[in-house]
Coordinates of C-alpha atoms in Angstrom, one line a residue:
Chain A
M1 CA 0.0 0.0 0.0
V2 CA 2.7 2.4 1.0
R3 CA 4.7 1.8 -2.1
I4 CA 1.8 2.5 -4.4
R5 CA 1.0 5.7 -2.7
R6 CA 4.6 6.9 -3.0
K7 CA 4.6 6.2 -6.7
R8 CA 1.5 8.2 -7.1
G9 CA 3.2 11.0 -5.3
L10 CA 6.0 11.1 -7.9
R11 CA 3.4 11.2 -10.6
L12 CA 5.3 9.2 -13.1
T13 CA 3.6 6.8 -15.5
L14 CA 5.0 3.3 -16.0
Q15 CA 6.5 4.4 -19.4
Q16 CA 8.2 7.4 -17.9
R17 CA 9.7 5.3 -15.2
R18 CA 11.0 2.9 -17.7
D19 CA 12.5 5.8 -19.7
L20 CA 14.3 7.0 -16.6
V21 CA 15.7 3.5 -16.0
G22 CA 16.9 3.4 -19.6
L23 CA 18.5 6.8 -19.3
S24 CA 20.2 5.8 -16.1
F25 CA 21.9 2.9 -17.9
T26 CA 23.3 5.3 -20.5
L27 CA 24.3 7.9 -18.0
P28 CA 28.0 7.1 -18.1
L29 CA 28.0 7.8 -21.8
I30 CA 26.2 11.1 -21.5
V31 CA 28.7 12.3 -18.9
G32 CA 31.7 10.9 -20.8
F33 CA 30.5 12.3 -24.1
V34 CA 30.2 15.8 -22.7
L35 CA 33.3 15.8 -20.5
F36 CA 35.8 13.8 -22.6
F37 CA 34.5 14.1 -26.1
L38 CA 32.4 17.2 -26.8
Y39 CA 34.4 19.5 -24.6
P40 CA 37.8 18.5 -26.0
F41 CA 36.3 18.4 -29.5
A42 CA 35.1 22.0 -29.3
Q43 CA 38.4 23.0 -27.6
S44 CA 40.3 21.3 -30.4
L45 CA 38.5 23.3 -33.0
L46 CA 39.3 26.5 -31.0
Y47 CA 42.9 25.5 -30.7
S48 CA 43.3 25.0 -34.4
F49 CA 42.6 28.8 -34.8
S50 CA 44.8 29.8 -32.0
K51 CA 48.4 30.1 -30.9
L52 CA 48.7 28.1 -27.7
T53 CA 51.2 29.0 -25.0
I54 CA 51.5 26.8 -21.9
S55 CA 52.9 28.4 -18.8
R56 CA 53.0 27.6 -15.1
E57 CA 49.6 29.3 -14.7
G58 CA 47.9 27.2 -17.3
I59 CA 47.1 27.7 -21.0
A60 CA 46.9 31.0 -22.9
L61 CA 45.2 31.3 -26.3
D62 CA 45.7 33.9 -29.0
Y63 CA 43.4 33.9 -31.9
V64 CA 45.3 33.7 -35.2
G65 CA 42.6 32.9 -37.7
W66 CA 43.5 30.5 -40.5
A67 CA 47.3 30.8 -39.9
N68 CA 47.7 27.3 -38.5
Y69 CA 45.9 25.8 -41.5
R70 CA 47.8 27.9 -43.9
E71 CA 51.1 26.8 -42.3
A72 CA 50.1 23.2 -42.4
L73 CA 49.1 23.2 -46.1
L74 CA 51.5 25.8 -47.6
V75 CA 54.5 26.1 -45.4
H76 CA 55.1 22.8 -43.6
P77 CA 57.7 20.8 -45.6
E78 CA 56.2 17.3 -45.1
Y79 CA 52.5 17.6 -44.3
V80 CA 51.0 17.7 -47.7
R81 CA 53.1 14.9 -49.1
V82 CA 52.4 12.7 -46.1
L83 CA 48.7 13.5 -46.2
T84 CA 48.3 12.6 -49.9
E85 CA 50.4 9.5 -49.5
T86 CA 48.2 8.3 -46.6
I87 CA 45.0 8.9 -48.5
V88 CA 46.3 7.2 -51.7
K89 CA 47.4 4.2 -49.8
M90 CA 44.1 3.9 -48.1
V91 CA 42.1 4.1 -51.4
V92 CA 44.3 1.3 -52.7
D93 CA 44.2 -0.8 -49.6
V94 CA 40.6 -0.8 -48.4
P95 CA 39.1 -2.7 -51.4
L96 CA 41.9 -5.2 -51.2
I97 CA 41.5 -5.8 -47.5
L98 CA 37.7 -6.1 -47.9
A99 CA 38.0 -8.6 -50.7
L100 CA 40.6 -10.6 -48.9
S101 CA 38.7 -10.8 -45.6
F102 CA 35.5 -11.7 -47.4
F103 CA 37.3 -14.5 -49.2
A104 CA 38.9 -15.7 -45.9
A105 CA 35.5 -15.7 -44.2
L106 CA 34.0 -17.7 -47.0
L107 CA 36.8 -20.3 -46.7
L108 CA 36.5 -20.5 -42.9
N109 CA 32.8 -20.9 -43.1
Q110 CA 33.1 -24.2 -45.0
K111 CA 33.3 -27.5 -43.2
F112 CA 36.7 -29.2 -43.3
R113 CA 38.9 -31.0 -41.0
G114 CA 41.1 -28.9 -38.8
R115 CA 38.8 -25.9 -39.0
L116 CA 39.2 -24.8 -35.4
P117 CA 43.1 -24.5 -35.5
V118 CA 42.9 -22.7 -38.8
R119 CA 40.4 -20.2 -37.4
V120 CA 42.6 -19.7 -34.4
I121 CA 45.5 -18.8 -36.7
F122 CA 43.4 -16.5 -38.9
F123 CA 42.3 -14.4 -35.9
L124 CA 45.8 -14.2 -34.6
P125 CA 46.4 -10.8 -36.3
V126 CA 43.6 -9.4 -34.0
I127 CA 46.0 -10.1 -31.2
Y128 CA 49.3 -9.0 -32.6
G129 CA 48.4 -6.8 -35.6
A130 CA 47.7 -3.7 -33.6
G131 CA 49.2 -0.9 -31.7
V132 CA 52.8 -0.8 -30.8
I133 CA 53.8 -4.1 -32.6
L134 CA 52.3 -2.9 -35.9
K135 CA 54.0 0.5 -35.4
M136 CA 57.4 -1.0 -34.7
E137 CA 57.2 -3.7 -37.4
S138 CA 56.5 -1.2 -40.1
T139 CA 60.0 0.3 -39.7
D140 CA 61.8 -2.8 -38.6
Y141 CA 64.8 -3.9 -40.5
M142 CA 64.3 -7.6 -40.2
M143 CA 60.6 -7.5 -41.3
L144 CA 61.5 -5.3 -44.3
L145 CA 64.2 -7.6 -45.3
Q146 CA 61.8 -10.5 -45.1
S147 CA 59.3 -8.8 -47.4
T148 CA 61.9 -7.9 -49.9
H149 CA 63.4 -11.3 -49.7
A150 CA 60.0 -12.9 -50.6
G151 CA 59.8 -10.7 -53.6
A152 CA 63.3 -11.3 -54.7
R153 CA 63.2 -15.0 -54.5
G154 CA 63.2 -16.6 -57.9
E155 CA 59.9 -18.6 -57.8
M156 CA 57.9 -15.6 -56.7
I157 CA 59.1 -13.6 -59.7
S158 CA 58.4 -16.3 -62.2
V159 CA 54.9 -16.8 -60.9
G160 CA 54.4 -13.1 -61.0
A161 CA 55.7 -12.9 -64.6
S162 CA 53.5 -15.7 -65.8
L163 CA 50.5 -14.3 -64.1
R164 CA 51.3 -10.9 -65.6
S165 CA 51.4 -12.3 -69.1
F166 CA 48.2 -14.2 -68.5
L167 CA 46.4 -11.0 -67.4
M168 CA 47.9 -9.1 -70.3
Q169 CA 46.4 -11.7 -72.7
A170 CA 43.1 -11.2 -70.9
K171 CA 43.3 -7.6 -72.2
L172 CA 42.9 -6.0 -68.8
P173 CA 43.6 -2.3 -68.7
E174 CA 47.2 -1.5 -67.7
A175 CA 46.1 0.4 -64.5
L176 CA 44.0 -2.5 -63.2
L177 CA 46.8 -4.9 -64.0
L178 CA 49.3 -2.8 -62.1
Y179 CA 46.9 -2.6 -59.2
I180 CA 46.5 -6.4 -59.0
M181 CA 50.2 -7.0 -59.3
Q182 CA 50.9 -4.6 -56.5
G183 CA 48.2 -6.1 -54.4
I184 CA 49.7 -9.5 -54.8
A185 CA 53.1 -8.3 -53.8
R186 CA 51.6 -6.9 -50.6
V187 CA 49.4 -9.8 -49.6
P188 CA 51.4 -10.5 -46.4
E189 CA 50.8 -7.0 -45.1
L190 CA 47.2 -7.0 -46.1
V191 CA 46.5 -10.4 -44.6
R192 CA 47.8 -9.2 -41.3
S193 CA 45.3 -6.3 -41.2
C194 CA 42.3 -8.5 -41.9
G195 CA 41.6 -10.0 -38.5
V196 CA 38.6 -8.1 -37.3
Q197 CA 37.0 -7.8 -40.8
T198 CA 37.2 -11.6 -41.3
L199 CA 35.6 -12.0 -37.9
V200 CA 32.7 -9.7 -38.7
F201 CA 32.1 -11.4 -42.1
L202 CA 32.3 -14.8 -40.6
A203 CA 29.8 -14.0 -37.9
G204 CA 27.6 -12.5 -40.7
L205 CA 27.8 -15.6 -42.9
Q206 CA 26.7 -17.7 -40.0
S207 CA 23.6 -15.6 -39.4
V208 CA 22.3 -16.1 -43.0
P209 CA 19.2 -18.3 -42.6
P210 CA 20.0 -21.7 -44.2
A211 CA 16.4 -21.9 -45.3
L212 CA 17.2 -19.3 -48.0
F213 CA 19.9 -21.6 -49.5
E214 CA 17.6 -24.6 -49.3
A215 CA 14.8 -22.8 -51.1
A216 CA 17.2 -21.7 -53.8
D217 CA 18.5 -25.2 -54.1
V218 CA 15.0 -26.6 -54.6
E219 CA 14.4 -23.9 -57.3
G220 CA 17.5 -25.3 -59.1
S221 CA 19.9 -22.5 -58.3
T222 CA 23.6 -23.3 -58.6
A223 CA 26.1 -22.5 -55.9
W224 CA 27.5 -19.7 -58.1
E225 CA 24.0 -18.1 -58.4
S226 CA 23.3 -18.6 -54.8
F227 CA 26.4 -16.7 -53.9
W228 CA 25.5 -13.7 -56.0
M229 CA 21.8 -13.7 -55.3
I230 CA 21.8 -14.7 -51.6
T231 CA 25.1 -14.4 -49.9
L232 CA 26.3 -11.1 -51.3
P233 CA 23.0 -9.2 -50.7
M234 CA 22.7 -10.6 -47.2
M235 CA 26.2 -9.6 -46.5
S236 CA 25.9 -6.1 -47.9
P237 CA 25.2 -4.3 -44.6
L238 CA 28.3 -5.9 -43.2
I239 CA 30.3 -4.8 -46.2
L240 CA 29.3 -1.3 -45.3
T241 CA 30.2 -1.8 -41.6
N242 CA 33.6 -3.2 -42.6
V243 CA 34.3 -0.4 -45.1
V244 CA 33.7 2.1 -42.3
Y245 CA 35.8 0.0 -39.8
T246 CA 38.7 -0.4 -42.2
V247 CA 38.8 3.2 -43.2
V248 CA 38.8 4.3 -39.5
D249 CA 41.2 1.7 -38.5
F250 CA 43.5 2.7 -41.3
F251 CA 43.5 6.3 -40.3
T252 CA 43.9 5.8 -36.7
S253 CA 46.4 2.9 -36.6
G254 CA 49.9 3.5 -35.2
R255 CA 51.3 2.7 -38.6
S256 CA 50.0 5.9 -40.0
A257 CA 52.9 8.2 -40.8
L258 CA 50.6 11.2 -40.6
L259 CA 49.7 10.6 -37.0
G260 CA 53.3 10.3 -36.1
L261 CA 53.8 13.7 -37.7
V262 CA 50.9 15.2 -35.8
Q263 CA 52.2 13.8 -32.5
K264 CA 55.8 14.9 -33.3
T265 CA 54.6 18.4 -34.1
A266 CA 52.7 18.7 -30.9
F267 CA 55.3 17.5 -28.5
S268 CA 58.6 18.5 -30.1
S269 CA 59.0 22.2 -30.2
G270 CA 57.1 23.9 -27.4
S271 CA 54.2 25.9 -28.8
S272 CA 53.1 24.2 -32.0
Y273 CA 50.0 22.6 -30.4
G274 CA 47.8 24.8 -32.6
L275 CA 49.5 23.7 -35.8
S276 CA 49.3 20.0 -34.7
V277 CA 45.6 20.3 -34.0
A278 CA 45.0 22.1 -37.3
M279 CA 46.8 19.2 -39.0
S280 CA 44.6 16.6 -37.4
W281 CA 41.5 18.7 -38.4
I282 CA 42.4 18.7 -42.0
Y283 CA 43.0 15.0 -41.7
F284 CA 39.6 14.5 -40.0
A285 CA 37.9 16.6 -42.7
A286 CA 39.6 14.4 -45.4
I287 CA 38.4 11.2 -43.7
G288 CA 34.9 12.7 -43.3
V289 CA 34.7 13.4 -47.0
I290 CA 35.9 10.0 -48.0
L291 CA 33.7 8.2 -45.5
A292 CA 30.6 10.2 -46.5
T293 CA 31.2 9.5 -50.2
T294 CA 31.8 5.8 -49.7
I295 CA 28.8 5.4 -47.4
G296 CA 26.7 7.3 -49.8
V297 CA 27.7 5.1 -52.7
I298 CA 27.5 1.8 -50.9
S299 CA 24.4 2.3 -48.9
R300 CA 22.4 2.7 -52.1
K301 CA 23.3 -0.9 -52.9
V302 CA 22.9 -2.3 -49.4
F303 CA 20.1 -4.7 -48.9
Y304 CA 18.3 -5.2 -45.6
H305 CA 16.7 -8.5 -45.0
E306 CA 14.2 -7.4 -42.3
Chain B
M1 CA 24.2 -47.8 -70.3
S2 CA 22.7 -45.2 -68.0
E3 CA 24.5 -46.9 -65.1
T4 CA 27.9 -46.2 -66.7
V5 CA 26.9 -42.6 -67.2
N6 CA 25.9 -42.3 -63.7
T7 CA 29.0 -43.8 -62.3
R8 CA 31.1 -41.6 -64.5
K9 CA 29.2 -38.6 -63.3
K10 CA 29.8 -39.7 -59.7
H11 CA 33.5 -40.1 -60.3
L12 CA 33.7 -36.7 -61.9
H13 CA 31.8 -35.2 -58.9
K14 CA 34.2 -36.9 -56.5
A15 CA 37.3 -35.8 -58.4
M16 CA 36.0 -32.2 -58.3
R17 CA 35.4 -32.3 -54.6
V18 CA 38.8 -33.6 -53.9
G19 CA 40.3 -31.0 -56.2
I20 CA 38.4 -28.2 -54.4
A21 CA 39.5 -29.5 -51.0
A22 CA 43.1 -29.7 -52.2
L23 CA 43.0 -26.1 -53.5
R24 CA 41.4 -24.9 -50.3
T25 CA 44.1 -26.6 -48.2
I26 CA 46.9 -25.0 -50.2
V27 CA 45.3 -21.5 -49.9
L28 CA 44.7 -21.9 -46.2
A29 CA 48.1 -23.3 -45.5
G30 CA 49.6 -20.3 -47.5
I31 CA 47.7 -17.7 -45.5
C32 CA 48.5 -19.4 -42.2
Y33 CA 52.1 -19.4 -43.2
I34 CA 51.9 -15.7 -43.9
I35 CA 50.3 -14.9 -40.6
L36 CA 52.7 -17.0 -38.6
L37 CA 55.9 -15.9 -40.4
P38 CA 56.6 -12.8 -38.4
I39 CA 56.3 -14.8 -35.1
L40 CA 58.4 -17.6 -36.4
T41 CA 61.1 -15.2 -37.7
K42 CA 61.2 -13.5 -34.3
L43 CA 61.4 -16.8 -32.5
S44 CA 64.2 -18.3 -34.5
S45 CA 66.3 -15.1 -34.6
S46 CA 65.9 -14.4 -31.0
F47 CA 68.1 -17.3 -30.1
M48 CA 70.9 -16.3 -32.6
F49 CA 74.3 -14.9 -31.8
E50 CA 75.0 -11.6 -33.6
T51 CA 77.4 -13.3 -36.1
D52 CA 74.6 -15.6 -37.2
L53 CA 72.7 -12.6 -38.6
Y54 CA 75.5 -12.0 -41.1
D55 CA 76.0 -15.6 -41.9
Q56 CA 74.3 -16.4 -45.3
T57 CA 74.1 -20.1 -44.5
V58 CA 71.9 -19.5 -41.4
R59 CA 68.2 -19.2 -42.1
W60 CA 66.0 -20.7 -39.4
I61 CA 68.2 -22.6 -37.0
P62 CA 70.8 -20.6 -35.2
R63 CA 74.4 -21.9 -35.4
H64 CA 75.5 -20.3 -32.1
F65 CA 72.6 -20.8 -29.8
T66 CA 72.3 -18.1 -27.1
L67 CA 69.9 -16.7 -24.5
D68 CA 71.8 -13.5 -24.2
N69 CA 69.3 -11.5 -26.3
Y70 CA 66.6 -12.4 -23.9
K71 CA 68.7 -11.6 -20.9
L72 CA 69.5 -8.2 -22.3
V73 CA 65.9 -7.4 -23.3
W74 CA 64.6 -8.7 -20.0
Q75 CA 66.9 -6.4 -18.1
Y76 CA 66.5 -3.2 -20.1
M77 CA 62.8 -3.5 -20.5
R78 CA 62.7 -4.0 -16.7
Y79 CA 60.4 -6.8 -17.7
P80 CA 59.0 -8.1 -14.4
E81 CA 58.1 -4.6 -13.2
A82 CA 56.7 -3.5 -16.5
F83 CA 54.8 -6.7 -16.9
V84 CA 53.0 -6.4 -13.6
H85 CA 52.2 -2.7 -14.3
S86 CA 50.9 -3.5 -17.8
L87 CA 48.9 -6.4 -16.5
L88 CA 47.2 -4.4 -13.7
L89 CA 46.5 -1.5 -16.1
S90 CA 45.0 -3.6 -18.8
L91 CA 42.9 -5.6 -16.4
V92 CA 41.5 -2.6 -14.6
V93 CA 40.8 -0.8 -18.0
A94 CA 39.2 -3.9 -19.5
V95 CA 37.0 -4.6 -16.5
L96 CA 35.9 -0.9 -16.3
Q97 CA 35.3 -0.6 -20.0
L98 CA 33.4 -3.9 -20.0
A99 CA 31.1 -2.7 -17.2
A100 CA 30.5 0.7 -18.7
C101 CA 30.0 -0.5 -22.3
T102 CA 27.6 -3.3 -21.2
S103 CA 25.5 -0.8 -19.2
I104 CA 25.4 1.7 -22.0
G105 CA 24.8 -0.9 -24.7
Y106 CA 21.9 -2.3 -22.6
G107 CA 20.4 1.1 -22.2
L108 CA 20.7 1.8 -26.0
G109 CA 19.5 -1.6 -27.0
R110 CA 16.5 -2.2 -24.8
F111 CA 14.9 1.1 -24.0
H112 CA 13.1 3.5 -26.2
F113 CA 13.2 6.8 -24.3
R114 CA 13.4 10.1 -26.2
G115 CA 16.9 10.8 -27.5
V116 CA 18.0 7.2 -27.6
N117 CA 18.5 7.4 -31.3
L118 CA 20.5 10.6 -30.9
L119 CA 22.7 8.9 -28.3
F120 CA 23.3 6.0 -30.6
S121 CA 24.3 8.3 -33.4
I122 CA 26.7 9.9 -30.9
V123 CA 28.3 6.5 -30.4
V124 CA 28.7 6.0 -34.1
F125 CA 30.2 9.5 -34.4
M126 CA 32.6 8.7 -31.6
M127 CA 33.6 5.7 -33.5
I128 CA 34.6 7.6 -36.7
V129 CA 36.3 10.6 -35.1
P130 CA 40.0 9.7 -34.9
P131 CA 41.2 10.0 -31.3
Q132 CA 44.0 12.2 -32.5
T133 CA 41.7 15.0 -33.2
I134 CA 40.8 15.5 -29.6
M135 CA 43.9 14.1 -28.0
I136 CA 45.8 17.4 -27.4
P137 CA 42.9 19.1 -25.7
L138 CA 42.3 15.9 -23.8
Y139 CA 45.9 15.8 -22.8
L140 CA 45.8 19.4 -21.6
N141 CA 42.6 18.8 -19.7
F142 CA 44.2 16.0 -17.8
R143 CA 47.4 18.1 -17.4
Y144 CA 45.4 20.9 -15.8
F145 CA 42.5 19.0 -14.5
D146 CA 40.1 21.4 -12.9
L147 CA 36.7 19.8 -13.7
F148 CA 35.3 23.0 -15.4
G149 CA 36.7 25.3 -12.8
V150 CA 35.5 23.5 -9.7
L151 CA 39.0 22.8 -8.5
P152 CA 41.4 25.7 -7.8
D153 CA 43.1 27.4 -10.7
P154 CA 46.1 25.5 -12.1
G155 CA 44.2 22.3 -11.4
L156 CA 45.5 18.8 -10.8
N157 CA 48.2 17.2 -12.9
L158 CA 46.8 13.8 -13.8
I159 CA 49.4 13.0 -16.4
G160 CA 51.6 10.2 -15.1
T161 CA 48.8 8.7 -13.0
H162 CA 46.2 6.1 -13.9
W163 CA 43.3 8.5 -13.5
P164 CA 42.9 9.4 -17.2
F165 CA 42.5 5.7 -18.1
V166 CA 40.0 5.2 -15.2
L167 CA 37.9 8.3 -16.1
L168 CA 37.8 7.5 -19.8
S169 CA 37.0 3.8 -19.2
V170 CA 34.2 4.4 -16.7
T171 CA 32.5 6.8 -19.0
G172 CA 32.8 4.6 -22.1
T173 CA 34.9 7.1 -24.0
G174 CA 38.2 5.1 -24.0
L175 CA 40.0 3.6 -26.9
R176 CA 37.5 2.0 -29.4
N177 CA 34.7 2.0 -26.8
G178 CA 32.3 3.0 -29.5
L179 CA 32.8 -0.4 -31.1
F180 CA 32.3 -2.1 -27.8
I181 CA 29.1 -0.2 -27.1
Y182 CA 27.9 -1.1 -30.6
I183 CA 28.6 -4.8 -30.1
M184 CA 26.8 -4.9 -26.7
R185 CA 23.8 -2.9 -28.1
Q186 CA 23.4 -5.3 -31.1
F187 CA 23.6 -8.2 -28.7
F188 CA 21.0 -7.0 -26.3
K189 CA 18.7 -5.8 -29.1
G190 CA 18.6 -9.3 -30.4
M191 CA 17.5 -10.9 -27.1
P192 CA 13.9 -12.0 -26.8
K193 CA 11.5 -9.6 -25.1
E194 CA 9.8 -12.5 -23.3
L195 CA 12.9 -13.1 -21.2
E196 CA 12.6 -9.6 -19.8
E197 CA 8.9 -9.7 -19.3
A198 CA 9.0 -13.0 -17.5
A199 CA 11.5 -11.5 -15.0
Y200 CA 9.2 -8.5 -14.5
V201 CA 6.2 -10.7 -13.9
D202 CA 8.2 -12.6 -11.3
G203 CA 8.7 -9.3 -9.5
A204 CA 12.2 -8.4 -10.5
G205 CA 13.0 -4.7 -10.9
P206 CA 14.7 -3.4 -14.0
Y207 CA 18.2 -3.4 -12.5
V208 CA 17.8 -6.9 -11.0
T209 CA 16.5 -8.1 -14.4
F210 CA 19.6 -6.7 -16.0
Y211 CA 22.0 -8.2 -13.5
R212 CA 20.3 -11.6 -12.9
V213 CA 18.6 -12.4 -16.2
M214 CA 20.1 -10.5 -19.1
L215 CA 23.8 -10.4 -18.1
P216 CA 24.2 -14.1 -17.6
S217 CA 23.0 -14.8 -21.1
A218 CA 25.4 -12.2 -22.6
G219 CA 28.4 -14.5 -22.1
P220 CA 29.7 -14.5 -25.7
A221 CA 29.5 -10.8 -26.2
L222 CA 31.1 -10.2 -22.9
V223 CA 34.0 -12.4 -23.7
I224 CA 34.6 -10.6 -27.0
V225 CA 34.5 -7.2 -25.5
F226 CA 36.7 -8.1 -22.6
L227 CA 39.3 -9.7 -24.8
F228 CA 39.3 -6.8 -27.2
A229 CA 39.5 -4.2 -24.4
F230 CA 42.4 -6.1 -22.8
V231 CA 44.3 -6.7 -26.0
W232 CA 43.9 -3.1 -27.2
Q233 CA 45.0 -1.6 -24.0
W234 CA 48.0 -4.0 -23.8
N235 CA 49.0 -3.1 -27.3
D236 CA 48.3 0.6 -27.1
S237 CA 51.3 2.9 -27.2
Y238 CA 49.5 6.0 -28.1
L239 CA 47.4 6.8 -25.1
T240 CA 49.8 5.0 -22.8
G241 CA 52.8 6.9 -24.2
M242 CA 50.9 10.2 -23.8
F243 CA 49.5 9.7 -20.3
L244 CA 52.1 7.4 -18.8
G245 CA 55.2 8.4 -20.9
G246 CA 58.4 7.6 -19.1
K247 CA 56.8 5.2 -16.7
T248 CA 57.6 1.5 -16.6
V249 CA 54.8 0.1 -18.8
L250 CA 55.4 -2.5 -21.4
P251 CA 54.6 -0.6 -24.6
V252 CA 56.6 2.4 -23.4
M253 CA 59.5 0.2 -22.4
L254 CA 59.4 -1.6 -25.7
E255 CA 59.5 1.6 -27.7
S256 CA 62.4 3.0 -25.8
L257 CA 64.3 -0.3 -25.6
L258 CA 67.0 0.7 -28.0
F259 CA 67.4 4.1 -26.5
N260 CA 67.7 2.6 -23.0
L261 CA 70.3 0.2 -24.3
G262 CA 72.3 3.0 -25.8
P263 CA 74.5 5.6 -24.1
G264 CA 71.5 7.8 -23.3
G265 CA 69.9 5.1 -21.2
G266 CA 73.0 4.1 -19.4
G267 CA 73.6 0.9 -21.5
Y268 CA 76.4 0.5 -24.0
A269 CA 78.8 3.2 -24.9
L270 CA 77.7 3.1 -28.6
Q271 CA 74.2 3.2 -30.0
I272 CA 73.3 -0.2 -31.4
T273 CA 72.3 -0.1 -35.0
G274 CA 71.4 -2.2 -38.1
Q275 CA 70.5 -5.8 -38.0
Y276 CA 71.5 -6.4 -34.4
A277 CA 69.2 -3.5 -33.2
S278 CA 66.4 -5.1 -35.2
L279 CA 67.2 -8.4 -33.5
I280 CA 66.9 -6.8 -30.1
N281 CA 63.7 -5.1 -31.0
N282 CA 62.2 -8.3 -32.3
T283 CA 63.1 -10.2 -29.2
G284 CA 61.5 -7.4 -27.2
M285 CA 58.3 -7.6 -29.3
L286 CA 58.3 -11.4 -28.7
L287 CA 58.5 -10.9 -25.0
F288 CA 55.8 -8.2 -25.3
M289 CA 53.4 -10.5 -27.2
A290 CA 54.1 -13.6 -25.2
P291 CA 51.5 -13.0 -22.5
L292 CA 48.9 -12.2 -25.1
L293 CA 49.7 -15.3 -27.2
L294 CA 49.4 -17.4 -24.0
L295 CA 46.1 -15.8 -23.1
Y296 CA 44.8 -16.3 -26.6
T297 CA 45.9 -20.0 -26.7
V298 CA 44.0 -20.6 -23.4
M299 CA 40.9 -18.7 -24.5
Q300 CA 40.9 -19.5 -28.2
R301 CA 38.2 -22.1 -28.2
Y302 CA 35.9 -19.9 -26.2
F303 CA 36.8 -16.9 -28.3
V304 CA 36.2 -18.5 -31.7
E305 CA 32.9 -19.9 -30.6
S306 CA 31.9 -16.6 -29.1
V307 CA 32.3 -14.9 -32.4
E308 CA 29.6 -17.1 -33.8
R309 CA 27.2 -16.5 -31.0
S310 CA 28.0 -12.9 -30.1
G311 CA 25.4 -11.4 -32.4
I312 CA 28.0 -8.8 -33.5
V313 CA 26.0 -8.7 -36.7
G314 CA 22.6 -8.3 -35.0

């Protein structure tokens, strides 16, 4: 009795109380978003238009307009080169990584003996292909030696040459041919950055209802047709997810030369925080444009089952 | 007549199956080799004497077997101390992030209050903004931490303490926490409504329902998020280098290994360069990865199965 009366006193409907409970679950995010995301985000934008001086009393800001941006784009000796290199590399790599991880997921989804150990190895890059290891390996002498060794060994070249002549006979355009050949040469590097994407695709493949394939089979569809008409459309939302993940991962990984430059600029010579922040804003804007275009193009083709 | 055609067809079919299986085996073996190669290279070279590096006849098996590289790296990474520190840091961060992201994911996945969609788009937005964009203001905020002017003027210096990690983790704004929230939300969204309603009918409040009914069935997603959080914190040199630079944590020690070995760090009189430096670095990386590889081997079965049932895909 007492409890009911108290609830009436608060004058909340059942739905409102449920809403409050839901809100309380997400409370950490709201606090965190405001304190550790929105606030620094706004500050960062402000910094990029300012000259920052750090003294014993704290931080002092002087508004300088577009000077930081101008310096990054027009004056800085390395920035523009590193930025374009990073973007070009990403445009080249993302399709290759996606194709490779999709292929790997298709393989791992089949039934064969020793599937568990193979899966364990395939997901290994999730463990070692991140952070400091990736960063150090990208400049490591022994690892570089290994990759050039692999290319310089006789058999690799002869396979490459015969494949090349085969593709030439297929009258593929020169640019595409070059792209494929470069992709093959960099398979090791690409395979090692596929872990999470393979994982997502594999989980997706297992969530496709088997009834769809059975129905297609009854209708006389071949495996090839089933792949294009069922598997691919069902996986298209995940392709979008993975594109976004890969682009973001690419931009934010420790391997990125640009981030190294940003960090170096910030912490090397006393008061270039503003310049460094401006650099990362240009970078962020570039990512934003690229992501928006890709999402726009892909989401038109995405098929949602439900 | 038709029988022979049938058997021939059967033979052809069988031959094709065997052919496909063989092709698959070759491709899988090749990819596995590529993935394992860096680890194998590190392992074999880490036991080599320096002269073996320049010996053209030595490839995999060292001619002069030695443990000196390990001893050197062990000493200059201050491995035991750094290991304990890293372990504690990663465990605390992983547990806090798991708790925060689970709660947030649950709120986003199972409630329909006003603004829930806005909150979810915020999560997605946080996922795509590179942490570097906000890192410098964040660094300065922690350097002069005054909680929006609540604390006296210069504020507290939290750099070099664990507070930045704790604060970021508890509020679900740490490294890649957007992804974790996303995974948890997708998982809880996919759980049957009946489960929740049954708990309510039995008189459980919303928090008890979450803790006693929903959480125990979230095992696979929890495993994935915990493992990811732990591994990424362990591997991270960016935040760790920024907030704990100069402290004895594994990623920081690994990155400064060569420096510490050289004259600047009180090691040798000359800076080590070239192949030998690479050997030392690779041995360090191996020691750095060893605990993760061990953890992964222990948890692999659970992890690989979790992937299938985690509902990452929704």
